[in-house]
């Protein structure tokens, strides 16, 4: 398999997993947390590259540490999770920049952490993406009902005797492995677009939650494929092209949703002929 074909396969797999996990992120309103987490992978990736360790392992370790920091900060009196996420977002990115300056002779370009380099992906990256897709799919099949119950009716979820922290832990784990897997392809800065945009677009078009879980992976996969093809044709970074394509899908879905609302708001029985007659009179 050539590098271009490998990039296309990874783009499809990554788009599907980001669509699935992104649906959970959008429904549970964890987009800002995910943004903070994407930046949290940056210092771990830089340090792992400097030490000669697998970049994904470094990004994962960094994410776990900064999630713990966010949790502790979120419990501080008169503070909240949004404040904690904002602090970790800026601190994590700044730490990555500091480490980049501290280790100037890294074996790979640090820019690839920020905007991705899917065309340079290896067979190991392909295997990791496929593994994460399987894990995410199985996890959602086994716990999807509980996650939706907790998301749509948190009070009823607790009254039924379920524990909220279990669902939250599963959600965080899914987000972490997805973000870490997406980082080599679309970068730490752009990963949020591929996670959130397909799910947000699907939410605008779908009528049920099940339809969102079906439509979001399709939009994610299309974003990946179109982004890779466009990046080759236009000579731009693949990560940026994929993320921009996902954002354009969201804009398109927003336009379709607005048109549907206008059509539904038209009074019953109104026809174009009736409208023309009213204008003439």
CSV table of C-alpha atoms in Angstrom, one decimal:
chain,number,residue,atom,x,y,z
A,1,UNK,CA,0.0,0.0,0.0
A,2,UNK,CA,1.4,3.4,-1.1
A,3,UNK,CA,1.5,6.4,1.2
A,4,UNK,CA,-1.4,8.1,-0.6
A,5,UNK,CA,-3.7,5.0,-0.4
A,6,UNK,CA,-2.7,4.6,3.3
A,7,UNK,CA,-3.6,8.2,4.0
A,8,UNK,CA,-7.0,7.7,2.4
A,9,UNK,CA,-7.8,4.6,4.5
A,10,UNK,CA,-6.7,6.3,7.6
A,11,UNK,CA,-8.8,9.4,6.7
A,12,UNK,CA,-11.9,7.1,6.4
A,13,UNK,CA,-11.3,5.2,9.6
A,14,UNK,CA,-10.5,8.4,11.5
A,15,UNK,CA,-13.5,10.2,10.1
A,16,UNK,CA,-15.8,7.4,11.3
A,17,UNK,CA,-14.3,7.2,14.8
A,18,UNK,CA,-14.4,11.0,15.1
A,19,UNK,CA,-18.0,11.0,14.0
A,20,UNK,CA,-19.0,8.4,16.6
A,21,UNK,CA,-17.2,10.0,19.5
A,22,UNK,CA,-17.9,13.5,18.3
A,23,UNK,CA,-21.6,12.7,18.6
A,24,UNK,CA,-21.1,12.0,22.3
A,25,UNK,CA,-19.0,15.2,22.6
A,26,UNK,CA,-21.7,17.3,21.0
A,27,UNK,CA,-24.6,15.8,22.8
A,28,UNK,CA,-22.9,16.1,26.2
A,29,UNK,CA,-21.6,19.5,25.4
A,30,UNK,CA,-17.9,18.7,25.9
A,31,UNK,CA,-16.6,20.6,22.9
A,32,UNK,CA,-14.6,23.1,24.9
A,33,UNK,CA,-13.2,20.3,27.0
A,34,UNK,CA,-12.1,18.5,23.9
A,35,UNK,CA,-10.4,21.6,22.6
A,36,UNK,CA,-8.5,21.8,25.8
A,37,UNK,CA,-7.6,18.2,25.5
A,38,UNK,CA,-6.3,18.6,21.9
A,39,UNK,CA,-3.8,21.2,23.2
A,40,UNK,CA,-2.9,19.0,26.2
A,41,UNK,CA,-1.5,16.4,23.8
A,42,UNK,CA,1.1,18.8,22.4
A,43,UNK,CA,3.6,18.9,25.3
A,44,UNK,CA,3.5,15.1,25.7
A,45,UNK,CA,4.1,14.6,22.0
A,46,UNK,CA,7.1,16.9,22.0
A,47,UNK,CA,8.6,15.3,25.1
A,48,UNK,CA,8.1,11.8,23.7
A,49,UNK,CA,9.8,12.8,20.4
A,50,UNK,CA,12.7,14.2,22.4
A,51,UNK,CA,13.1,11.0,24.4
A,52,UNK,CA,12.7,8.7,21.5
A,53,UNK,CA,9.3,7.3,22.7
A,54,UNK,CA,6.2,6.7,20.6
A,55,UNK,CA,4.5,10.1,20.1
A,56,UNK,CA,1.0,8.7,20.7
A,57,UNK,CA,2.1,7.3,24.1
A,58,UNK,CA,3.5,10.6,25.1
A,59,UNK,CA,0.4,12.4,24.0
A,60,UNK,CA,-1.8,10.0,25.9
A,61,UNK,CA,0.3,10.3,29.1
A,62,UNK,CA,0.1,14.1,28.8
A,63,UNK,CA,-3.6,14.0,28.3
A,64,UNK,CA,-4.2,11.9,31.5
A,65,UNK,CA,-2.0,14.3,33.6
A,66,UNK,CA,-3.8,17.4,32.3
A,67,UNK,CA,-7.3,15.8,32.7
A,68,UNK,CA,-6.4,15.2,36.4
A,69,UNK,CA,-5.3,18.9,36.6
A,70,UNK,CA,-8.6,20.0,35.0
A,71,UNK,CA,-10.6,17.9,37.5
A,72,UNK,CA,-8.8,19.3,40.5
A,73,UNK,CA,-9.1,22.9,39.2
A,74,UNK,CA,-12.8,22.4,38.5
A,75,UNK,CA,-13.4,21.5,42.1
A,76,UNK,CA,-11.9,24.8,43.4
A,77,UNK,CA,-14.6,26.9,45.0
A,78,UNK,CA,-16.1,29.6,42.8
A,79,UNK,CA,-14.5,28.1,39.8
A,80,UNK,CA,-15.9,25.7,37.2
A,81,UNK,CA,-15.0,23.2,34.5
A,82,UNK,CA,-15.0,25.8,31.8
A,83,UNK,CA,-12.4,27.9,33.7
A,84,UNK,CA,-10.3,24.8,34.4
A,85,UNK,CA,-10.4,23.8,30.7
A,86,UNK,CA,-9.4,27.3,29.7
A,87,UNK,CA,-6.4,27.3,32.1
A,88,UNK,CA,-5.3,23.8,31.0
A,89,UNK,CA,-5.7,24.7,27.3
A,90,UNK,CA,-3.4,27.7,27.4
A,91,UNK,CA,-1.0,26.1,29.9
A,92,UNK,CA,-0.7,22.9,27.9
A,93,UNK,CA,0.0,24.7,24.6
A,94,UNK,CA,2.5,27.0,26.3
A,95,UNK,CA,4.3,24.0,27.8
A,96,UNK,CA,4.6,22.4,24.4
A,97,UNK,CA,6.1,25.6,23.0
A,98,UNK,CA,8.5,25.7,25.9
A,99,UNK,CA,9.6,22.1,25.4
A,100,UNK,CA,10.0,22.8,21.7
A,101,UNK,CA,12.5,25.6,22.4
A,102,UNK,CA,14.2,23.4,25.1
A,103,UNK,CA,14.7,20.6,22.6
A,104,UNK,CA,15.6,22.3,19.3
A,105,UNK,CA,17.0,19.2,17.6
A,106,UNK,CA,13.9,17.1,17.5
A,107,UNK,CA,14.0,14.1,15.1
A,108,UNK,CA,10.7,15.2,13.5
A,109,UNK,CA,9.1,18.5,12.8
A,110,UNK,CA,7.0,19.9,15.6
A,111,UNK,CA,4.7,21.6,13.1
A,112,UNK,CA,3.3,18.1,12.3
A,113,UNK,CA,1.9,18.0,15.8
A,114,UNK,CA,0.0,21.2,15.3
A,115,UNK,CA,-1.5,20.7,11.8
A,116,UNK,CA,-1.0,17.0,11.2
A,117,UNK,CA,0.8,15.0,8.5
A,118,UNK,CA,-1.5,12.2,7.4
A,119,UNK,CA,0.5,11.7,4.2
A,120,UNK,CA,3.5,10.6,6.3
A,121,UNK,CA,1.4,8.2,8.4
A,122,UNK,CA,2.8,4.7,8.9
A,123,UNK,CA,1.3,1.2,9.0
A,124,UNK,CA,1.5,1.6,12.8
A,125,UNK,CA,-0.7,4.7,12.6
A,126,UNK,CA,-3.2,2.8,10.4
A,127,UNK,CA,-3.3,-0.1,12.9
A,128,UNK,CA,-3.7,2.3,15.9
A,129,UNK,CA,-6.6,4.1,14.1
A,130,UNK,CA,-8.3,0.8,13.2
A,131,UNK,CA,-7.9,-0.4,16.8
A,132,UNK,CA,-9.4,2.8,18.3
A,133,UNK,CA,-12.3,2.5,15.9
A,134,UNK,CA,-13.1,-1.0,17.1
A,135,UNK,CA,-12.7,0.0,20.7
A,136,UNK,CA,-15.0,3.0,20.3
A,137,UNK,CA,-17.6,1.1,18.4
A,138,UNK,CA,-17.8,-1.8,20.9
A,139,UNK,CA,-17.8,0.6,23.8
A,140,UNK,CA,-20.7,2.6,22.4
A,141,UNK,CA,-22.6,-0.5,21.5
A,142,UNK,CA,-22.3,-1.8,25.1
A,143,UNK,CA,-22.8,1.5,27.0
A,144,UNK,CA,-24.6,3.7,24.4
A,145,UNK,CA,-28.0,3.5,26.1
A,146,UNK,CA,-26.5,4.5,29.5
A,147,UNK,CA,-24.6,7.4,27.9
A,148,UNK,CA,-27.7,8.7,26.2
A,149,UNK,CA,-29.8,8.2,29.4
A,150,UNK,CA,-27.3,10.2,31.4
A,151,UNK,CA,-27.1,12.9,28.7
A,152,UNK,CA,-30.8,13.4,28.0
A,153,UNK,CA,-32.1,12.9,31.5
A,154,UNK,CA,-29.4,13.3,34.2
A,155,UNK,CA,-31.8,13.5,37.1
A,156,UNK,CA,-33.6,10.4,36.0
A,157,UNK,CA,-30.3,8.6,35.5
A,158,UNK,CA,-29.3,9.3,39.0
A,159,UNK,CA,-32.7,8.4,40.4
A,160,UNK,CA,-32.5,5.1,38.6
A,161,UNK,CA,-29.4,4.2,40.7
A,162,UNK,CA,-26.8,4.7,38.0
A,163,UNK,CA,-23.5,6.4,38.8
A,164,UNK,CA,-22.7,9.5,36.8
A,165,UNK,CA,-19.0,9.2,37.2
A,166,UNK,CA,-18.9,5.9,35.3
A,167,UNK,CA,-20.4,7.4,32.2
A,168,UNK,CA,-18.2,10.5,32.5
A,169,UNK,CA,-15.1,8.3,32.8
A,170,UNK,CA,-16.1,6.3,29.7
A,171,UNK,CA,-16.8,9.6,27.8
A,172,UNK,CA,-13.4,11.0,28.8
A,173,UNK,CA,-11.6,7.8,27.8
A,174,UNK,CA,-13.3,7.8,24.4
A,175,UNK,CA,-12.4,11.5,23.8
A,176,UNK,CA,-8.8,10.9,24.9
A,177,UNK,CA,-8.1,7.9,22.6
A,178,UNK,CA,-9.8,9.7,19.7
A,179,UNK,CA,-7.9,12.9,20.1
A,180,UNK,CA,-4.5,11.1,20.5
A,181,UNK,CA,-5.2,9.0,17.4
A,182,UNK,CA,-6.3,12.1,15.4
A,183,UNK,CA,-3.2,14.1,16.3
A,184,UNK,CA,-0.8,12.6,13.8
A,185,UNK,CA,-3.3,13.1,11.0
A,186,UNK,CA,-4.9,16.5,11.6
A,187,UNK,CA,-2.7,17.9,14.4
A,188,UNK,CA,-3.3,19.1,17.9
A,189,UNK,CA,-4.9,22.4,16.8
A,190,UNK,CA,-7.2,21.1,14.1
A,191,UNK,CA,-8.4,17.9,15.8
A,192,UNK,CA,-11.5,19.5,17.3
A,193,UNK,CA,-12.9,20.3,13.9
A,194,UNK,CA,-12.9,16.7,12.8
A,195,UNK,CA,-14.4,15.6,16.2
A,196,UNK,CA,-17.1,18.2,16.5
A,197,UNK,CA,-18.0,19.4,13.1
A,198,UNK,CA,-19.4,16.1,11.5
A,199,UNK,CA,-21.5,15.5,14.6
A,200,UNK,CA,-22.8,19.0,14.8
A,201,UNK,CA,-23.7,18.8,11.1
A,202,UNK,CA,-25.5,15.5,11.6
A,203,UNK,CA,-27.4,17.0,14.5
A,204,UNK,CA,-28.8,19.7,12.3
A,205,UNK,CA,-29.9,17.2,9.7
A,206,UNK,CA,-31.1,14.2,11.7
A,207,UNK,CA,-34.4,13.9,13.4
A,208,UNK,CA,-33.4,11.2,16.0
A,209,UNK,CA,-30.3,10.5,18.1
A,210,UNK,CA,-29.8,7.2,16.3
A,211,UNK,CA,-29.7,9.1,13.0
A,212,UNK,CA,-27.0,11.3,14.4
A,213,UNK,CA,-24.8,8.3,15.3
A,214,UNK,CA,-25.3,7.0,11.7
A,215,UNK,CA,-24.9,10.3,9.8
A,216,UNK,CA,-21.9,11.8,11.7
A,217,UNK,CA,-19.4,8.9,10.8
A,218,UNK,CA,-20.5,9.2,7.2
A,219,UNK,CA,-19.8,13.0,7.2
A,220,UNK,CA,-16.5,12.4,9.0
A,221,UNK,CA,-15.4,9.8,6.5
A,222,UNK,CA,-16.3,12.1,3.6
A,223,UNK,CA,-14.5,15.0,5.2
A,224,UNK,CA,-11.4,12.8,5.5
A,225,UNK,CA,-11.4,11.6,1.9
A,226,UNK,CA,-12.3,14.9,0.3
A,227,UNK,CA,-9.7,16.7,2.5
A,228,UNK,CA,-6.9,14.3,1.5
A,229,UNK,CA,-7.8,14.5,-2.2
A,230,UNK,CA,-8.1,18.3,-2.1
A,231,UNK,CA,-4.8,18.6,-0.2
A,232,UNK,CA,-3.0,16.7,-3.0
A,233,UNK,CA,-4.6,18.7,-5.8
A,234,UNK,CA,-4.2,22.1,-4.2
A,235,UNK,CA,-0.8,21.4,-2.5
A,236,UNK,CA,-1.9,22.4,1.0
A,237,UNK,CA,-1.6,20.7,4.4
A,238,UNK,CA,-3.8,17.6,4.6
A,239,UNK,CA,-4.8,18.3,8.2
A,240,UNK,CA,-6.0,21.8,7.4
A,241,UNK,CA,-7.8,20.6,4.3
A,242,UNK,CA,-9.6,17.8,6.2
A,243,UNK,CA,-10.6,20.2,9.0
A,244,UNK,CA,-11.8,22.8,6.6
A,245,UNK,CA,-13.9,20.3,4.7
A,246,UNK,CA,-15.5,19.2,8.0
A,247,UNK,CA,-16.3,22.8,8.8
A,248,UNK,CA,-17.8,23.3,5.3
A,249,UNK,CA,-20.1,20.3,5.8
A,250,UNK,CA,-21.3,22.0,9.0
A,251,UNK,CA,-22.0,25.2,7.1
A,252,UNK,CA,-23.8,23.2,4.4
A,253,UNK,CA,-25.9,21.4,7.0
A,254,UNK,CA,-26.7,24.7,8.7
A,255,UNK,CA,-28.0,26.1,5.3
A,256,UNK,CA,-30.1,23.0,4.6
A,257,UNK,CA,-31.5,23.2,8.1
A,258,UNK,CA,-32.5,26.9,7.7
A,259,UNK,CA,-34.2,26.2,4.4
A,260,UNK,CA,-36.2,23.3,5.9
A,261,UNK,CA,-37.3,25.6,8.7
A,262,UNK,CA,-38.5,28.2,6.3
A,263,UNK,CA,-40.4,25.6,4.3
A,264,UNK,CA,-42.1,24.2,7.5
A,265,UNK,CA,-43.1,27.7,8.6
A,266,UNK,CA,-45.0,28.4,5.3
A,267,UNK,CA,-48.7,28.5,6.2
A,268,UNK,CA,-50.7,25.4,5.2
A,269,UNK,CA,-52.6,25.7,1.9
A,270,UNK,CA,-50.4,28.5,0.6
A,271,UNK,CA,-49.4,28.0,-3.0
A,272,UNK,CA,-47.3,29.9,-5.5
A,273,UNK,CA,-50.5,30.7,-7.4
A,274,UNK,CA,-52.2,32.0,-4.3
A,275,UNK,CA,-49.2,34.2,-3.5
A,276,UNK,CA,-49.2,35.7,-7.0
A,277,UNK,CA,-52.9,36.4,-6.8
A,278,UNK,CA,-52.4,38.2,-3.4
A,279,UNK,CA,-49.6,40.3,-4.9
A,280,UNK,CA,-51.8,41.3,-7.8
A,281,UNK,CA,-54.6,42.4,-5.6
